[in-house]
PDB file of C-alpha atoms and ligand atoms in Angstrom:
ATOM      1  CA  LEU G   9      16.418  14.375 -13.399  1.00 55.00           C
ATOM      2  CA  LEU G  10      13.252  13.852 -11.388  1.00 59.00           C
ATOM      3  CA  TYR G  11      15.317  14.602  -8.303  1.00 61.00           C
ATOM      4  CA  CYS G  12      16.596  17.930  -9.590  1.00 65.00           C
ATOM      5  CA  LEU G  13      13.189  19.023 -10.811  1.00 68.00           C
ATOM      6  CA  SER G  14      11.258  18.005  -7.719  1.00 78.00           C
ATOM      7  CA  PRO G  15       9.977  20.892  -5.641  1.00 85.00           C
ATOM      8  CA  LYS G  16      11.215  20.506  -2.054  1.00 90.00           C
ATOM      9  CA  ASN G  17       7.693  20.892  -0.735  1.00 93.00           C
ATOM     10  CA  LEU G  18       7.706  18.022   1.750  1.00 97.00           C
ATOM     11  CA  GLU G  19      10.626  19.252   3.834  1.00 96.00           C
ATOM     12  CA  GLY G  20      10.063  18.618   7.533  1.00 97.00           C
ATOM     13  CA  LYS G  21       7.291  16.092   6.798  1.00 98.00           C
ATOM     14  CA  LYS G  22       7.370  12.443   7.772  1.00 98.00           C
ATOM     15  CA  VAL G  23       5.840  10.158   5.193  1.00 98.00           C
ATOM     16  CA  LEU G  24       5.004   6.504   5.845  1.00 98.00           C
ATOM     17  CA  VAL G  25       4.545   4.343   2.755  1.00 98.00           C
ATOM     18  CA  THR G  26       3.669   0.645   2.530  1.00 98.00           C
ATOM     19  CA  ALA G  27       4.490  -1.435  -0.525  1.00 98.00           C
ATOM     20  CA  GLY G  28       4.457  -4.910  -1.972  1.00 97.00           C
ATOM     21  CA  PRO G  29       2.513  -8.051  -1.177  1.00 98.00           C
ATOM     22  CA  THR G  30       2.343  -9.874   2.126  1.00 98.00           C
ATOM     23  CA  ARG G  31       3.065 -13.570   2.532  1.00 98.00           C
ATOM     24  CA  GLU G  32       0.901 -15.707   4.763  1.00 98.00           C
ATOM     25  CA  HIS G  33       2.733 -18.906   5.493  1.00 98.00           C
ATOM     26  CA  ILE G  34       1.045 -22.309   5.437  1.00 97.00           C
ATOM     27  CA  ASP G  35       4.260 -24.051   6.451  1.00 97.00           C
ATOM     28  CA  PRO G  36       7.962 -23.031   6.269  1.00 97.00           C
ATOM     29  CA  VAL G  37       8.122 -23.560   2.495  1.00 97.00           C
ATOM     30  CA  ARG G  38       4.667 -22.460   1.303  1.00 97.00           C
ATOM     31  CA  PHE G  39       2.604 -19.299   1.504  1.00 98.00           C
ATOM     32  CA  ILE G  40      -0.444 -17.440   0.172  1.00 98.00           C
ATOM     33  CA  SER G  41       0.361 -14.174  -1.570  1.00 98.00           C
ATOM     34  CA  ASN G  42      -0.424 -12.040  -4.639  1.00 96.00           C
ATOM     35  CA  PRO G  43       1.564 -10.695  -7.628  1.00 93.00           C
ATOM     36  CA  SER G  44       2.150  -7.174  -6.271  1.00 94.00           C
ATOM     37  CA  SER G  45       5.657  -6.076  -7.343  1.00 95.00           C
ATOM     38  CA  GLY G  46       5.952  -3.142  -4.940  1.00 97.00           C
ATOM     39  CA  LYS G  47       6.769  -0.749  -7.812  1.00 96.00           C
ATOM     40  CA  MET G  48       4.022   1.765  -7.044  1.00 97.00           C
ATOM     41  CA  GLY G  49       4.919   2.017  -3.355  1.00 98.00           C
ATOM     42  CA  TYR G  50       8.635   2.355  -4.033  1.00 98.00           C
ATOM     43  CA  ALA G  51       7.911   5.056  -6.631  1.00 98.00           C
ATOM     44  CA  ILE G  52       5.955   7.005  -4.007  1.00 98.00           C
ATOM     45  CA  ALA G  53       8.718   6.566  -1.425  1.00 98.00           C
ATOM     46  CA  ARG G  54      11.335   7.856  -3.907  1.00 98.00           C
ATOM     47  CA  ALA G  55       9.174  10.777  -4.999  1.00 97.00           C
ATOM     48  CA  ALA G  56       8.503  11.833  -1.397  1.00 98.00           C
ATOM     49  CA  GLU G  57      12.213  11.616  -0.584  1.00 97.00           C
ATOM     50  CA  HIS G  58      13.051  13.742  -3.632  1.00 96.00           C
ATOM     51  CA  ARG G  59      10.693  16.368  -2.260  1.00 96.00           C
ATOM     52  CA  GLY G  60      12.574  16.496   1.018  1.00 97.00           C
ATOM     53  CA  ALA G  61      10.381  14.265   3.199  1.00 98.00           C
ATOM     54  CA  GLU G  62      11.688  11.868   5.821  1.00 98.00           C
ATOM     55  CA  VAL G  63      10.413   8.569   4.446  1.00 98.00           C
ATOM     56  CA  VAL G  64       9.748   5.242   6.152  1.00 98.00           C
ATOM     57  CA  LEU G  65       8.897   2.426   3.752  1.00 98.00           C
ATOM     58  CA  VAL G  66       7.290  -0.688   5.239  1.00 98.00           C
ATOM     59  CA  THR G  67       7.476  -3.304   2.539  1.00 98.00           C
ATOM     60  CA  GLY G  68       6.562  -6.907   1.947  1.00 98.00           C
ATOM     61  CA  PRO G  69       8.941  -9.078  -0.103  1.00 98.00           C
ATOM     62  CA  THR G  70      10.015  -7.315  -3.337  1.00 98.00           C
ATOM     63  CA  ASN G  71      13.040  -7.348  -5.653  1.00 96.00           C
ATOM     64  CA  ILE G  72      13.512  -3.593  -5.631  1.00 97.00           C
ATOM     65  CA  PRO G  73      16.649  -2.066  -4.077  1.00 96.00           C
ATOM     66  CA  VAL G  74      16.087   0.279  -1.150  1.00 95.00           C
ATOM     67  CA  PRO G  75      15.813   3.886  -2.376  1.00 96.00           C
ATOM     68  CA  LEU G  76      18.542   6.288  -1.297  1.00 95.00           C
ATOM     69  CA  ASN G  77      17.832   8.022   1.997  1.00 97.00           C
ATOM     70  CA  VAL G  78      14.672   6.013   2.717  1.00 98.00           C
ATOM     71  CA  THR G  79      14.292   3.943   5.890  1.00 98.00           C
ATOM     72  CA  GLU G  80      13.178   0.534   4.728  1.00 98.00           C
ATOM     73  CA  ILE G  81      11.481  -1.918   7.085  1.00 98.00           C
ATOM     74  CA  ARG G  82      11.101  -5.341   5.519  1.00 98.00           C
ATOM     75  CA  VAL G  83       8.190  -7.476   6.695  1.00 98.00           C
ATOM     76  CA  ARG G  84       6.542 -10.633   5.465  1.00 98.00           C
ATOM     77  CA  SER G  85       3.057 -11.191   6.849  1.00 98.00           C
ATOM     78  CA  ALA G  86       0.155  -8.790   7.265  1.00 98.00           C
ATOM     79  CA  ARG G  87       0.619  -9.077  11.011  1.00 98.00           C
ATOM     80  CA  GLU G  88       4.258  -7.997  10.773  1.00 98.00           C
ATOM     81  CA  MET G  89       3.213  -5.134   8.508  1.00 98.00           C
ATOM     82  CA  ALA G  90       0.569  -4.034  11.011  1.00 98.00           C
ATOM     83  CA  THR G  91       3.089  -3.945  13.863  1.00 98.00           C
ATOM     84  CA  ALA G  92       5.588  -1.870  11.852  1.00 98.00           C
ATOM     85  CA  VAL G  93       2.915   0.520  10.589  1.00 98.00           C
ATOM     86  CA  PHE G  94       1.336   1.157  13.994  1.00 98.00           C
ATOM     87  CA  GLU G  95       4.791   1.779  15.443  1.00 98.00           C
ATOM     88  CA  HIS G  96       5.334   4.643  12.996  1.00 98.00           C
ATOM     89  CA  MET G  97       1.835   6.042  12.565  1.00 97.00           C
ATOM     90  CA  GLU G  98       1.878   8.696  15.293  1.00 95.00           C
ATOM     91  CA  ASP G  99       5.103  10.215  13.993  1.00 94.00           C
ATOM     92  CA  SER G 100       3.862  10.455  10.430  1.00 98.00           C
ATOM     93  CA  HIS G 101       2.208  13.427   8.768  1.00 98.00           C
ATOM     94  CA  ILE G 102       1.225  11.506   5.649  1.00 98.00           C
ATOM     95  CA  ILE G 103       0.484   7.773   5.365  1.00 98.00           C
ATOM     96  CA  ILE G 104       0.115   6.130   1.959  1.00 98.00           C
ATOM     97  CA  LYS G 105      -0.931   2.468   1.939  1.00 98.00           C
ATOM     98  CA  THR G 106       0.030   0.996  -1.391  1.00 98.00           C
ATOM     99  CA  ALA G 107       0.650  -2.525  -0.093  1.00 98.00           C
ATOM    100  CA  ALA G 108      -1.475  -5.420  -1.338  1.00 97.00           C
ATOM    101  CA  VAL G 109      -2.187  -6.888   2.083  1.00 98.00           C
ATOM    102  CA  ALA G 110      -3.491 -10.464   2.163  1.00 98.00           C
ATOM    103  CA  ASP G 111      -7.020 -10.445   3.538  1.00 98.00           C
ATOM    104  CA  TYR G 112      -6.657 -13.917   5.073  1.00 98.00           C
ATOM    105  CA  ARG G 113      -3.963 -16.085   6.623  1.00 98.00           C
ATOM    106  CA  PRO G 114      -3.916 -19.817   7.296  1.00 96.00           C
ATOM    107  CA  GLY G 115      -5.383 -20.475  10.722  1.00 91.00           C
ATOM    108  CA  GLU G 116      -2.120 -21.877  11.987  1.00 87.00           C
ATOM    109  CA  ALA G 117       1.184 -22.113  10.128  1.00 90.00           C
ATOM    110  CA  ALA G 118       2.689 -25.591  10.517  1.00 93.00           C
ATOM    111  CA  ALA G 119       6.101 -25.650  12.199  1.00 96.00           C
ATOM    112  CA  HIS G 120       7.381 -28.195   9.677  1.00 97.00           C
ATOM    113  CA  LYS G 121       6.824 -28.877   6.001  1.00 97.00           C
ATOM    114  CA  ILE G 122       3.413 -30.442   5.506  1.00 95.00           C
ATOM    115  CA  LYS G 123       3.723 -33.866   3.938  1.00 95.00           C
ATOM    116  CA  LYS G 124       1.656 -35.005   0.984  1.00 94.00           C
ATOM    117  CA  GLY G 125      -1.164 -37.296   2.069  1.00 92.00           C
ATOM    118  CA  ALA G 126      -4.886 -37.456   1.388  1.00 92.00           C
ATOM    119  CA  ASP G 127      -6.304 -36.690  -2.078  1.00 95.00           C
ATOM    120  CA  GLU G 128      -8.182 -33.733  -0.732  1.00 94.00           C
ATOM    121  CA  LYS G 129      -7.022 -31.178   1.772  1.00 91.00           C
ATOM    122  CA  VAL G 130      -8.932 -28.334   3.420  1.00 92.00           C
ATOM    123  CA  LEU G 131      -7.171 -25.088   4.262  1.00 93.00           C
ATOM    124  CA  THR G 132      -8.886 -22.945   6.895  1.00 95.00           C
ATOM    125  CA  LEU G 133      -8.216 -19.229   6.676  1.00 97.00           C
ATOM    126  CA  GLN G 134      -8.565 -16.470   9.230  1.00 97.00           C
ATOM    127  CA  LYS G 135      -9.235 -12.858   8.421  1.00 98.00           C
ATOM    128  CA  ASN G 136      -6.310 -10.464   8.817  1.00 98.00           C
ATOM    129  CA  GLN G 137      -6.758  -7.108  10.492  1.00 98.00           C
ATOM    130  CA  ASP G 138      -7.546  -4.281   8.073  1.00 98.00           C
ATOM    131  CA  ILE G 139      -4.517  -2.084   8.780  1.00 98.00           C
ATOM    132  CA  LEU G 140      -5.794   0.894   6.827  1.00 98.00           C
ATOM    133  CA  LYS G 141      -9.202   0.826   8.506  1.00 98.00           C
ATOM    134  CA  GLU G 142      -7.510   0.783  11.903  1.00 98.00           C
ATOM    135  CA  LEU G 143      -5.347   3.754  10.846  1.00 98.00           C
ATOM    136  CA  GLY G 144      -8.520   5.569   9.800  1.00 98.00           C
ATOM    137  CA  ALA G 145     -10.122   4.885  13.177  1.00 98.00           C
ATOM    138  CA  ARG G 146      -7.056   6.098  15.091  1.00 97.00           C
ATOM    139  CA  LYS G 147      -6.049   9.021  12.915  1.00 95.00           C
ATOM    140  CA  LYS G 148      -5.672  12.506  14.388  1.00 94.00           C
ATOM    141  CA  ASP G 149      -4.406  14.991  11.820  1.00 93.00           C
ATOM    142  CA  GLN G 150      -2.516  12.683   9.507  1.00 96.00           C
ATOM    143  CA  ILE G 151      -3.381  12.614   5.819  1.00 98.00           C
ATOM    144  CA  LEU G 152      -4.393   9.043   5.008  1.00 98.00           C
ATOM    145  CA  VAL G 153      -4.309   7.694   1.460  1.00 98.00           C
ATOM    146  CA  GLY G 154      -5.291   4.221   0.263  1.00 98.00           C
ATOM    147  CA  PHE G 155      -5.188   2.244  -2.946  1.00 98.00           C
ATOM    148  CA  ALA G 156      -7.884   0.033  -4.398  1.00 96.00           C
ATOM    149  CA  ALA G 157      -7.176  -2.410  -7.205  1.00 93.00           C
ATOM    150  CA  GLU G 158     -10.474  -3.636  -8.604  1.00 94.00           C
ATOM    151  CA  THR G 159     -11.626  -5.856 -11.428  1.00 93.00           C
ATOM    152  CA  GLN G 160     -15.078  -4.225 -11.638  1.00 94.00           C
ATOM    153  CA  GLU G 161     -17.197  -1.311 -10.357  1.00 96.00           C
ATOM    154  CA  LEU G 162     -14.188   0.884  -9.570  1.00 95.00           C
ATOM    155  CA  GLU G 163     -16.125   3.980  -8.593  1.00 96.00           C
ATOM    156  CA  LYS G 164     -18.483   2.191  -6.219  1.00 97.00           C
ATOM    157  CA  ASN G 165     -15.829  -0.021  -4.618  1.00 97.00           C
ATOM    158  CA  ALA G 166     -13.192   2.694  -4.239  1.00 97.00           C
ATOM    159  CA  GLY G 167     -15.772   5.202  -2.986  1.00 97.00           C
ATOM    160  CA  GLU G 168     -16.975   2.796  -0.321  1.00 97.00           C
ATOM    161  CA  LYS G 169     -13.423   2.104   0.865  1.00 98.00           C
ATOM    162  CA  LEU G 170     -12.702   5.847   1.078  1.00 98.00           C
ATOM    163  CA  VAL G 171     -15.609   6.317   3.491  1.00 98.00           C
ATOM    164  CA  ARG G 172     -15.366   3.011   5.388  1.00 98.00           C
ATOM    165  CA  LYS G 173     -11.673   3.488   6.150  1.00 98.00           C
ATOM    166  CA  ASN G 174     -11.919   7.236   6.880  1.00 98.00           C
ATOM    167  CA  LEU G 175      -9.384   8.179   4.179  1.00 98.00           C
ATOM    168  CA  ASP G 176      -8.608  11.586   2.697  1.00 98.00           C
ATOM    169  CA  MET G 177      -8.078  10.163  -0.764  1.00 98.00           C
ATOM    170  CA  ILE G 178      -8.041   6.807  -2.519  1.00 98.00           C
ATOM    171  CA  ALA G 179      -6.310   5.878  -5.768  1.00 98.00           C
ATOM    172  CA  GLY G 180      -8.321   3.302  -7.634  1.00 96.00           C
ATOM    173  CA  ASN G 181      -7.419   1.302 -10.671  1.00 92.00           C
ATOM    174  CA  ILE G 182      -8.907  -1.452 -12.734  1.00 89.00           C
ATOM    175  CA  VAL G 183      -6.360  -4.261 -12.890  1.00 87.00           C
ATOM    176  CA  GLY G 184      -5.390  -4.655 -16.528  1.00 78.00           C
ATOM    177  CA  GLU G 185      -2.580  -4.686 -19.042  1.00 73.00           C
ATOM    178  CA  SER G 186      -1.183  -1.195 -18.523  1.00 75.00           C
ATOM    179  CA  SER G 187      -2.323  -0.979 -14.992  1.00 74.00           C
ATOM    180  CA  GLY G 188      -1.732  -2.832 -11.822  1.00 69.00           C
ATOM    181  CA  PHE G 189       0.448  -5.397 -10.235  1.00 78.00           C
ATOM    182  CA  GLU G 190       3.631  -6.051 -12.174  1.00 79.00           C
ATOM    183  CA  THR G 191       3.716  -3.218 -14.708  1.00 86.00           C
ATOM    184  CA  ASP G 192       5.819  -0.019 -14.812  1.00 90.00           C
ATOM    185  CA  THR G 193       2.756   1.988 -15.735  1.00 92.00           C
ATOM    186  CA  ASN G 194      -0.520   2.541 -13.985  1.00 92.00           C
ATOM    187  CA  GLN G 195      -3.839   4.168 -14.785  1.00 94.00           C
ATOM    188  CA  VAL G 196      -5.501   5.424 -11.653  1.00 96.00           C
ATOM    189  CA  THR G 197      -8.499   7.510 -10.765  1.00 97.00           C
ATOM    190  CA  LEU G 198      -8.224   9.619  -7.625  1.00 98.00           C
ATOM    191  CA  PHE G 199     -11.326   9.821  -5.432  1.00 98.00           C
ATOM    192  CA  TYR G 200     -11.723  12.572  -2.822  1.00 97.00           C
ATOM    193  CA  ARG G 201     -13.824  13.079   0.310  1.00 95.00           C
ATOM    194  CA  ASP G 202     -16.056  15.666  -1.332  1.00 94.00           C
ATOM    195  CA  GLY G 203     -17.209  13.038  -3.824  1.00 94.00           C
ATOM    196  CA  THR G 204     -15.132  14.379  -6.716  1.00 96.00           C
ATOM    197  CA  LYS G 205     -12.888  12.186  -8.810  1.00 97.00           C
ATOM    198  CA  GLU G 206      -9.933  12.748 -11.097  1.00 97.00           C
ATOM    199  CA  PRO G 207      -9.164  10.140 -13.751  1.00 97.00           C
ATOM    200  CA  LEU G 208      -5.512  10.144 -14.826  1.00 97.00           C
ATOM    201  CA  PRO G 209      -4.167   8.759 -18.101  1.00 96.00           C
ATOM    202  CA  VAL G 210      -1.845   5.743 -18.302  1.00 95.00           C
ATOM    203  CA  MET G 211       1.418   6.976 -16.823  1.00 95.00           C
ATOM    204  CA  GLU G 212       4.742   5.743 -15.500  1.00 96.00           C
ATOM    205  CA  LYS G 213       4.385   4.871 -11.829  1.00 95.00           C
ATOM    206  CA  ASP G 214       6.969   7.581 -11.014  1.00 96.00           C
ATOM    207  CA  ALA G 215       4.707  10.178 -12.602  1.00 96.00           C
ATOM    208  CA  VAL G 216       1.631   8.821 -10.803  1.00 97.00           C
ATOM    209  CA  ALA G 217       3.594   9.118  -7.562  1.00 97.00           C
ATOM    210  CA  HIS G 218       4.357  12.810  -8.126  1.00 97.00           C
ATOM    211  CA  ILE G 219       0.767  13.659  -9.018  1.00 97.00           C
ATOM    212  CA  LEU G 220      -0.416  11.818  -5.929  1.00 97.00           C
ATOM    213  CA  LEU G 221       1.961  13.879  -3.760  1.00 98.00           C
ATOM    214  CA  ASP G 222       0.864  17.127  -5.468  1.00 97.00           C
ATOM    215  CA  ARG G 223      -2.747  16.313  -4.612  1.00 97.00           C
ATOM    216  CA  ILE G 224      -1.889  15.331  -1.030  1.00 97.00           C
ATOM    217  CA  ILE G 225      -0.071  18.639  -0.537  1.00 96.00           C
ATOM    218  CA  GLY G 226      -3.182  20.310  -1.931  1.00 93.00           C
ATOM    219  CA  ILE G 227      -5.397  18.616   0.667  1.00 90.00           C
ATOM    220  CA  LYS G 228      -3.144  19.778   3.457  1.00 62.00           C
ATOM    221  CA  ASN G 229      -3.241  23.472   2.546  1.00 52.00           C
TER     222      ASN G 229
HETATM  223  N1  CTP N 320      -5.534  -2.866   3.379  1.00 84.16           N
HETATM  224  C1  CTP N 320      -4.974  -2.938   4.640  1.00 84.16           C
HETATM  225  N2  CTP N 320      -5.100  -4.084   5.388  1.00 84.16           N
HETATM  226  C2  CTP N 320      -5.768  -5.142   4.918  1.00 84.16           C
HETATM  227  C3  CTP N 320      -6.363  -5.089   3.624  1.00 84.16           C
HETATM  228  C4  CTP N 320      -6.214  -3.921   2.884  1.00 84.16           C
HETATM  229  O1  CTP N 320      -4.357  -1.973   5.079  1.00 84.16           O
HETATM  230  N3  CTP N 320      -5.875  -6.237   5.687  1.00 84.16           N
HETATM  231  C5  CTP N 320      -5.411  -1.614   2.607  1.00 84.16           C
HETATM  232  C6  CTP N 320      -4.572  -1.729   1.342  1.00 84.16           C
HETATM  233  O2  CTP N 320      -3.212  -1.439   1.625  1.00 84.16           O
HETATM  234  C7  CTP N 320      -5.195  -0.684   0.429  1.00 84.16           C
HETATM  235  C8  CTP N 320      -6.632  -0.610   0.879  1.00 84.16           C
HETATM  236  O3  CTP N 320      -6.685  -1.211   2.185  1.00 84.16           O
HETATM  237  O4  CTP N 320      -4.635   0.599   0.608  1.00 84.16           O
HETATM  238  C9  CTP N 320      -7.604  -1.296  -0.026  1.00 84.16           C
HETATM  239  O5  CTP N 320      -7.261  -2.646  -0.165  1.00 84.16           O
HETATM  240  P1  CTP N 320      -8.264  -3.601  -0.913  1.00 84.16           P
HETATM  241  O6  CTP N 320      -7.742  -5.001  -0.897  1.00 84.16           O
HETATM  242  O7  CTP N 320      -8.602  -2.978  -2.225  1.00 84.16           O
HETATM  243  O8  CTP N 320      -9.579  -3.462   0.004  1.00 84.16           O
HETATM  244  P2  CTP N 320     -10.242  -4.406   1.069  1.00 84.16           P
HETATM  245  O9  CTP N 320     -10.768  -3.491   2.130  1.00 84.16           O
HETATM  246  O10 CTP N 320      -9.312  -5.479   1.513  1.00 84.16           O
HETATM  247  O11 CTP N 320     -11.496  -4.998   0.310  1.00 84.16           O
HETATM  248  P3  CTP N 320     -11.596  -6.190  -0.774  1.00 84.16           P
HETATM  249  O12 CTP N 320     -10.271  -6.888  -0.886  1.00 84.16           O
HETATM  250  O13 CTP N 320     -12.684  -7.052  -0.250  1.00 84.16           O
HETATM  251  O14 CTP N 320     -11.977  -5.494  -2.072  1.00 84.16           O
HETATM  252 CA1   CA N 321      -8.224  -6.937   0.094  1.00 84.16          CA
END
C-alpha cells in the first residue's frame, strides 16, 4: 500500500542511507556494540526506493531482509562503514546517516580468543572517525541528514551536532519506550539550519521515514 501511494518524487536521485550498529571487535569472538536494530534506516531505504530513488544502504549487522531493489552493502566496524560511505558519497544526492556508529574501538583486536587470566583487565579504546562530520566537511551540493539519539538535552545536543557536522537537517529523539533502538515506533523532532524545529508525534518508523523524505525534498526545492 505504501508503495502504491508513494509519490515518485525521488526519481533520478541517488540516496545513500546508513543503518544499524557497528561492531568493534576485541578478539574474534567478542565485540563492543549497541542495541540499534537498523529498523529506522531500513524504513528510510524502503521509503526512498518506493519514491523512485536509486538507493544504496550501508548497514551494520541487522536481522532485517534486504529491501527489494535496494543495493545493500553489509559492513561490521565503523572503519568498514566509513570506507563504504566515502566510496558512494560523491554519487549521492541525498545522504541520511541513521547508523549508530561506535565512537570507540579497541586499540588492537587480538588475532585469537583472549584467554581468561587476571582478576582485572584494562581495555584501551581508540576514537573512531566521525563519518558524518567528514561528510559535512567534504560535501558539495548533497543534502546531508543525521540522527541524534539522546538521553537528555535533546534540543541543545541535536542543535550542536547539526552545526558541528554541517548538516541540512537532524532528526533527534530521546531514547525511551516508544522511541529509539529496538522499537517499531519512533518519536523524533526535526531540527533545521534556520534554527526552527518540528516535533513529530509517536509514529511507525515507516511513517517517520516518509515525513523525513518530504522535508528533505522541501529543502532541495
Ligand atoms: N556518526 C558518524 N560517525 C561516528 C559517530 C556518529 O557518522 N563515528 C553519526 C551518526 O550516524 C549520527 C550522528 O553522527 O547520524 C550523530 O551520532 P551521535 O552518536 O548522536 O553523535 P556523536 O557526534 O557521536 O556525539 P555523542 O555520541 O558524543 O553524543
Ligand atoms: Ca556517538
